Amino acid sequence: MPFEDELGDALRRTGEAFRPAGGRALVDGGLARGRRRLARRRISAVGGASLAVALVASSALYLGGAFRGDTADGATDPVPPAGSGHFKVTAEQMKNILQNGMERAGIAIARPKLQGSGSSSQAKAATASIVFEDGWAGATVTLSVRRVDPADKSLAKLVTCPPKKGSPYEECTTQPGNRAVKGYTEAGRAGGIKKWAVTMLSSSGYLIELATNNVKAGNQEAPLSRNPRMNPGKLRHLALFVEGSFTTAGEPNAFGSVRPGSRAEPGDMLPILKSLLPKRLEVYSEGGTGADGHVVVVDGNTGGRTYIETVRTAADDAVWTETRPDGMKVAAVKKPGAYPGVQHWQVDTFRPNGLSIQISAYNSPSPKSLKSGKELLITMEELKAIATDPVWLTAR
């Protein structure tokens, strides 16, 4: 059965939806802070036609409140248990993720009609679908997210194109980042209903499936002469946004699931940086321009301070020492700072879709200050975890 039909059946079987989780004050606080900064710097151009599509689509991505950031009174949400077995998302969050991702992919949406189903177990996929008018007679997009163990070898066939001979797909490409893009015409239907589907196996533990077709919104029997409005590049970009909207612990974050229309300025990096800091760190001060962000954390016992910053561009001279299963390159280096005793630790990352993130830390209140404490208040492994977190995909 085609993916869209399976999803449609799942939606029709959906029972009572889960009530949205709390934490609105947390989101609102992050949004208020985010609006103080405007993103001005764009990602530098990268060659390649398919990458250019992703970069153009990425320019409108937004950030919301911080999933793990603190509220005005210092309260925090509990961190859910880790592991691929945990999965909890509401129907409302799924609908928000789909609509927000569509808007960030550069698709004009008018009069959307959304459906969704949540999930509270690994065995059940969470779904969402949107029917909307796009200025070209309408479009339909469906989404399914399932919690999986990325090491499960049986999943490889879902992101690998079959041999051309006997393949049900007219077009199929296996791409970096454990993705397969499939295109086909539904057999036996007059006019040829063209469908595109993207299947993505996330290294953070999710199987993401997206599909669209070229039928008129509200009339599944009337195929259009044009190709689907959501081309493969936009579907791939949407899949990345969905990945970045979920934490590795098995729950959605506020950056992707915040109510559509309630968002901070595009490209604001500071809320994400704060949300990813280890819980033990106390933020002394913060700042940023939108395309970058920094915090100064303090040791309450010794008064020692560590400056931590993030920027959107990796170093030109980065020496990539690690390539992860999803194709992301990582470089980590420790070097002396500007003054005696100052240590400068830096992690650069580059993803196949063109996203660069750099995280730097100094055992001083700023990159050009005297040292404040013998050692940094954060470890290199923690810096790597921050730089490689999927949530940065929502900041593109």
XYZ file of C-alpha atoms in Angstrom:
396
model
C 0.000 0.000 0.000
C 1.429 3.436 -0.877
C 2.769 5.482 2.023
C 0.063 8.159 1.654
C -2.713 5.556 1.856
C -1.144 3.934 4.908
C -0.859 7.319 6.582
C -4.430 8.163 5.675
C -5.626 4.927 7.279
C -3.556 5.699 10.375
C -5.079 9.158 10.630
C -8.602 7.791 10.319
C -7.856 5.300 13.097
C -6.521 7.973 15.373
C -8.358 8.082 18.657
C -8.277 10.734 21.294
C -5.303 13.059 20.817
C -2.926 13.806 23.666
C -3.310 17.130 25.429
C -0.384 19.462 24.640
C 2.315 19.408 27.264
C 2.996 22.299 29.603
C 5.874 24.717 29.500
C 4.256 27.654 27.663
C 6.013 30.049 30.010
C 9.286 28.462 28.975
C 8.540 28.985 25.304
C 7.293 32.534 25.787
C 10.428 33.404 27.726
C 12.648 32.099 24.943
C 10.638 33.984 22.345
C 10.876 37.258 24.237
C 14.622 36.926 24.490
C 14.938 35.908 20.858
C 13.079 38.961 19.554
C 15.787 41.251 20.908
C 18.131 40.154 18.172
C 17.814 40.254 14.356
C 19.682 37.860 12.100
C 21.760 39.791 9.578
C 24.415 37.390 8.344
C 23.667 34.696 5.785
C 25.388 31.426 5.208
C 28.164 31.757 2.633
C 27.392 30.361 -0.776
C 28.202 26.717 -1.422
C 28.412 25.159 -4.881
C 25.991 22.575 -6.211
C 22.465 22.951 -7.533
C 20.778 20.692 -4.999
C 22.615 22.351 -2.125
C 21.610 25.763 -3.430
C 17.957 24.722 -3.210
C 18.444 23.765 0.430
C 20.249 27.008 1.230
C 17.581 29.173 -0.386
C 14.887 27.314 1.467
C 16.849 27.611 4.695
C 17.025 31.384 4.802
C 13.574 31.697 6.363
C 14.024 29.216 9.215
C 13.153 30.430 12.651
C 13.892 29.726 16.256
C 11.417 29.501 19.090
C 11.879 29.119 22.850
C 14.432 26.827 24.418
C 13.403 23.246 25.203
C 15.909 22.998 28.016
C 16.445 26.694 28.683
C 15.449 28.395 31.901
C 12.408 30.540 32.578
C 12.464 33.937 34.239
C 12.286 32.373 37.692
C 14.940 29.753 36.969
C 12.584 26.773 36.685
C 13.386 24.092 34.126
C 11.524 21.248 32.476
C 12.644 17.773 33.544
C 14.946 15.985 31.115
C 13.179 12.884 29.740
C 14.936 9.522 29.788
C 17.379 8.825 26.982
C 17.337 5.839 24.658
C 15.515 4.907 21.472
C 12.707 3.264 23.455
C 11.268 6.549 24.718
C 8.862 8.466 22.472
C 6.259 11.028 23.475
C 4.690 13.645 21.212
C 1.175 15.081 20.999
C -1.002 15.450 17.918
C -0.848 19.248 18.269
C 2.954 19.226 18.335
C 3.062 17.066 15.201
C 0.776 19.468 13.335
C 2.880 22.441 14.441
C 6.112 20.772 13.335
C 4.696 20.034 9.893
C 3.249 23.514 9.351
C 6.337 25.304 10.682
C 8.615 23.161 8.533
C 6.529 23.832 5.438
C 6.713 27.573 6.002
C 10.471 27.427 6.575
C 10.826 25.480 3.309
C 9.535 28.526 1.445
C 6.050 27.251 0.585
C 3.205 29.764 0.706
C 0.360 28.190 2.679
C -3.232 29.417 2.501
C -6.227 28.009 4.393
C -4.401 24.932 5.704
C -6.331 21.919 6.969
C -4.282 19.809 9.338
C -4.700 16.394 10.905
C -2.388 14.677 13.317
C -1.911 11.861 15.767
C 0.487 11.686 18.681
C 2.378 8.767 20.123
C 3.600 7.665 23.518
C 5.470 4.498 22.564
C 8.159 3.334 20.183
C 5.731 0.924 18.537
C 3.381 3.654 17.301
C 4.252 6.223 14.646
C 3.173 9.843 15.122
C 1.622 11.372 12.013
C 0.474 14.641 10.500
C -0.976 15.748 7.172
C -1.710 19.144 5.652
C -3.983 20.081 2.748
C -3.564 23.687 1.641
C -3.985 26.080 -1.247
C -0.615 27.023 -2.711
C -1.696 29.234 -5.616
C -1.489 26.290 -8.014
C -4.778 24.558 -7.214
C -3.620 23.064 -3.925
C -1.309 20.487 -2.418
C -1.157 17.709 0.144
C 1.833 16.708 2.304
C 1.942 13.825 4.787
C 4.416 13.132 7.599
C 5.161 10.103 9.735
C 7.731 9.944 12.557
C 8.635 6.709 14.306
C 11.169 6.146 17.089
C 13.788 3.562 16.087
C 17.236 2.262 16.904
C 19.454 3.721 14.130
C 21.767 0.697 14.467
C 18.965 -1.682 13.426
C 20.258 -3.181 10.169
C 16.762 -4.100 8.995
C 16.005 -0.397 8.494
C 18.682 -0.005 5.824
C 16.346 -1.195 3.064
C 13.985 1.706 3.792
C 16.656 4.274 2.893
C 18.254 2.338 0.047
C 16.878 2.359 -3.488
C 16.068 -1.067 -4.957
C 17.597 -2.261 -8.249
C 16.114 -0.438 -11.222
C 14.817 -3.636 -12.731
C 11.476 -4.336 -11.142
C 11.587 -1.182 -8.988
C 8.187 0.391 -8.213
C 9.811 3.831 -8.525
C 10.349 5.696 -11.764
C 13.052 7.724 -10.022
C 14.968 6.878 -6.858
C 18.213 8.172 -5.334
C 20.001 7.077 -2.185
C 21.552 10.164 -0.608
C 23.964 11.080 2.217
C 22.464 11.293 5.663
C 20.584 7.969 5.309
C 17.937 9.370 2.959
C 16.123 7.919 -0.026
C 14.154 10.098 -2.448
C 11.548 8.253 -4.499
C 9.321 9.415 -7.339
C 6.607 7.421 -9.060
C 3.298 7.600 -10.891
C 0.430 5.704 -9.364
C -0.436 2.886 -11.731
C -3.841 2.651 -13.337
C -4.868 6.244 -12.715
C -5.774 8.494 -15.648
C -3.477 11.470 -16.027
C -0.735 9.931 -13.927
C -0.824 11.015 -10.277
C 2.811 11.884 -9.607
C 4.116 11.282 -6.098
C 7.353 12.162 -4.330
C 8.436 10.500 -1.094
C 11.464 11.024 1.173
C 12.471 8.459 3.782
C 15.138 9.473 6.306
C 16.778 7.437 9.064
C 18.024 9.953 11.625
C 21.177 9.243 13.601
C 19.303 10.644 16.626
C 16.866 7.731 16.497
C 13.922 8.574 14.231
C 12.508 7.181 10.999
C 11.008 10.161 9.142
C 8.740 9.653 6.125
C 7.336 12.471 3.994
C 5.225 12.319 0.861
C 3.369 14.651 -1.502
C 1.493 14.378 -4.800
C 0.107 16.489 -7.622
C -3.587 16.083 -6.938
C -5.869 19.037 -6.410
C -6.563 19.854 -2.774
C -9.920 18.425 -1.784
C -10.225 16.327 -4.956
C -8.032 13.232 -4.835
C -9.455 12.069 -8.180
C -8.252 15.073 -10.201
C -4.520 14.923 -10.974
C -2.835 18.090 -12.206
C -0.609 18.326 -15.246
C 2.297 19.811 -13.275
C 4.667 18.020 -10.889
C 4.027 18.183 -7.133
C 4.554 21.662 -5.674
C 6.877 20.258 -2.995
C 9.863 19.163 -5.066
C 12.422 16.669 -3.694
C 14.729 19.454 -2.479
C 11.986 20.985 -0.361
C 10.949 17.590 0.997
C 14.555 16.886 1.997
C 14.746 20.242 3.726
C 11.460 19.541 5.515
C 12.823 16.175 6.695
C 15.842 17.926 8.209
C 13.592 20.408 9.981
C 11.553 17.516 11.418
C 14.755 15.838 12.630
C 15.874 19.038 14.330
C 12.461 19.381 15.989
C 13.034 16.275 18.137
C 15.567 15.705 20.901
C 17.714 12.595 21.131
C 15.773 11.743 24.306
C 12.578 11.068 22.338
C 10.531 14.254 22.734
C 9.882 17.344 20.585
C 11.597 20.631 21.394
C 10.019 24.064 21.386
C 12.045 25.272 18.398
C 10.073 23.118 16.007
C 6.794 22.559 17.823
C 5.978 26.108 18.982
C 2.611 27.360 17.743
C 2.928 28.685 14.150
C 3.162 32.476 14.154
C 4.765 32.564 17.630
C 8.448 32.636 16.860
C 11.584 34.607 17.410
C 13.500 36.456 14.720
C 15.080 34.210 12.045
C 18.543 32.857 12.768
C 18.784 33.760 16.458
C 21.446 31.400 17.828
C 21.494 32.355 21.508
C 18.347 30.493 22.667
C 19.589 27.254 21.130
C 23.039 27.619 22.705
C 21.475 28.200 26.121
C 19.132 25.231 25.708
C 22.057 22.870 25.059
C 24.298 23.919 27.952
C 24.905 21.289 30.648
C 22.438 21.779 33.495
C 25.121 22.346 36.100
C 26.383 25.537 34.446
C 25.216 28.896 35.817
C 24.834 31.620 33.171
C 26.393 34.876 34.373
C 25.771 36.971 31.215
C 24.695 36.499 27.597
C 24.555 38.276 24.248
C 24.486 37.865 20.493
C 23.660 39.431 17.142
C 21.237 36.805 15.831
C 23.699 34.945 13.629
C 25.887 34.302 16.675
C 25.429 34.029 20.410
C 27.524 33.772 23.545
C 27.240 33.151 27.272
C 29.589 33.564 30.210
C 29.164 30.828 32.799
C 30.504 31.137 36.335
C 31.705 28.797 39.062
C 29.727 29.791 42.153
C 32.484 28.572 44.483
C 35.631 29.997 42.904
C 34.220 32.800 40.733
C 36.017 31.406 37.696
C 34.334 32.236 34.396
C 34.179 30.519 31.001
C 33.122 32.222 27.779
C 31.186 29.987 25.329
C 30.097 31.181 21.894
C 28.515 29.826 18.727
C 28.741 31.125 15.172
C 27.176 29.894 11.958
C 30.389 29.389 9.969
C 33.046 26.722 10.461
C 36.723 27.687 10.379
C 38.314 27.842 6.922
C 41.303 25.871 8.183
C 39.307 23.233 10.088
C 40.955 19.793 9.955
C 38.136 17.248 9.874
C 39.100 14.335 12.112
C 35.714 12.601 12.291
C 32.905 11.842 9.823
C 29.688 10.643 11.458
C 27.172 8.165 9.978
C 24.938 11.009 8.783
C 27.850 12.533 6.826
C 28.542 15.354 9.296
C 32.230 16.277 9.582
C 33.638 17.225 12.983
C 36.889 18.951 13.944
C 37.954 19.532 17.546
C 41.049 21.460 18.611
C 42.631 22.837 21.776
C 44.961 25.822 21.387
C 46.350 28.692 23.478
C 44.333 31.882 23.862
C 45.413 35.497 23.542
C 46.925 35.733 27.054
C 49.093 33.445 29.204
C 47.139 30.578 30.734
C 44.059 31.092 28.561
C 42.860 27.944 26.806
C 40.812 28.103 23.609
C 38.791 24.991 22.764
C 36.918 24.859 19.475
C 34.577 22.407 17.721
C 33.660 22.905 14.043
C 30.980 20.923 12.209
C 29.862 20.738 8.593
C 26.778 18.809 7.481
C 26.121 17.481 3.945
C 23.241 19.976 3.578
C 25.671 22.894 3.985
C 24.984 23.792 7.613
C 28.100 24.890 9.536
C 28.205 25.350 13.300
C 31.225 26.363 15.398
C 31.358 26.274 19.198
C 34.261 27.900 21.053
C 35.090 28.147 24.751
C 37.722 30.034 26.786
C 38.618 29.943 30.465
C 38.191 33.716 30.516
C 35.261 36.177 30.490
C 35.867 36.948 26.775
C 38.185 35.773 23.964
C 40.497 38.743 24.682
C 40.552 38.712 28.500
C 42.934 37.416 31.117
C 42.248 33.912 32.400
C 39.560 33.414 35.031
C 40.095 29.959 36.472
C 42.689 27.350 35.709
C 40.414 25.122 33.629
C 37.300 25.581 31.503
C 33.986 24.878 33.190
C 32.910 22.668 30.273
C 34.481 19.557 28.768
C 35.433 18.948 25.151
C 32.892 16.124 24.917
C 30.173 18.507 26.084
C 31.231 21.042 23.453
C 31.022 18.320 20.807
C 27.561 17.334 21.995
C 26.392 20.945 21.688
C 27.889 21.449 18.219
C 26.497 18.211 16.770
C 22.991 18.343 18.255
C 20.227 17.974 15.595
C 18.366 21.026 16.950
C 20.737 23.272 14.957
C 18.903 22.056 11.861
C 15.982 24.297 12.859
C 18.337 27.307 12.819
C 19.331 27.093 9.153
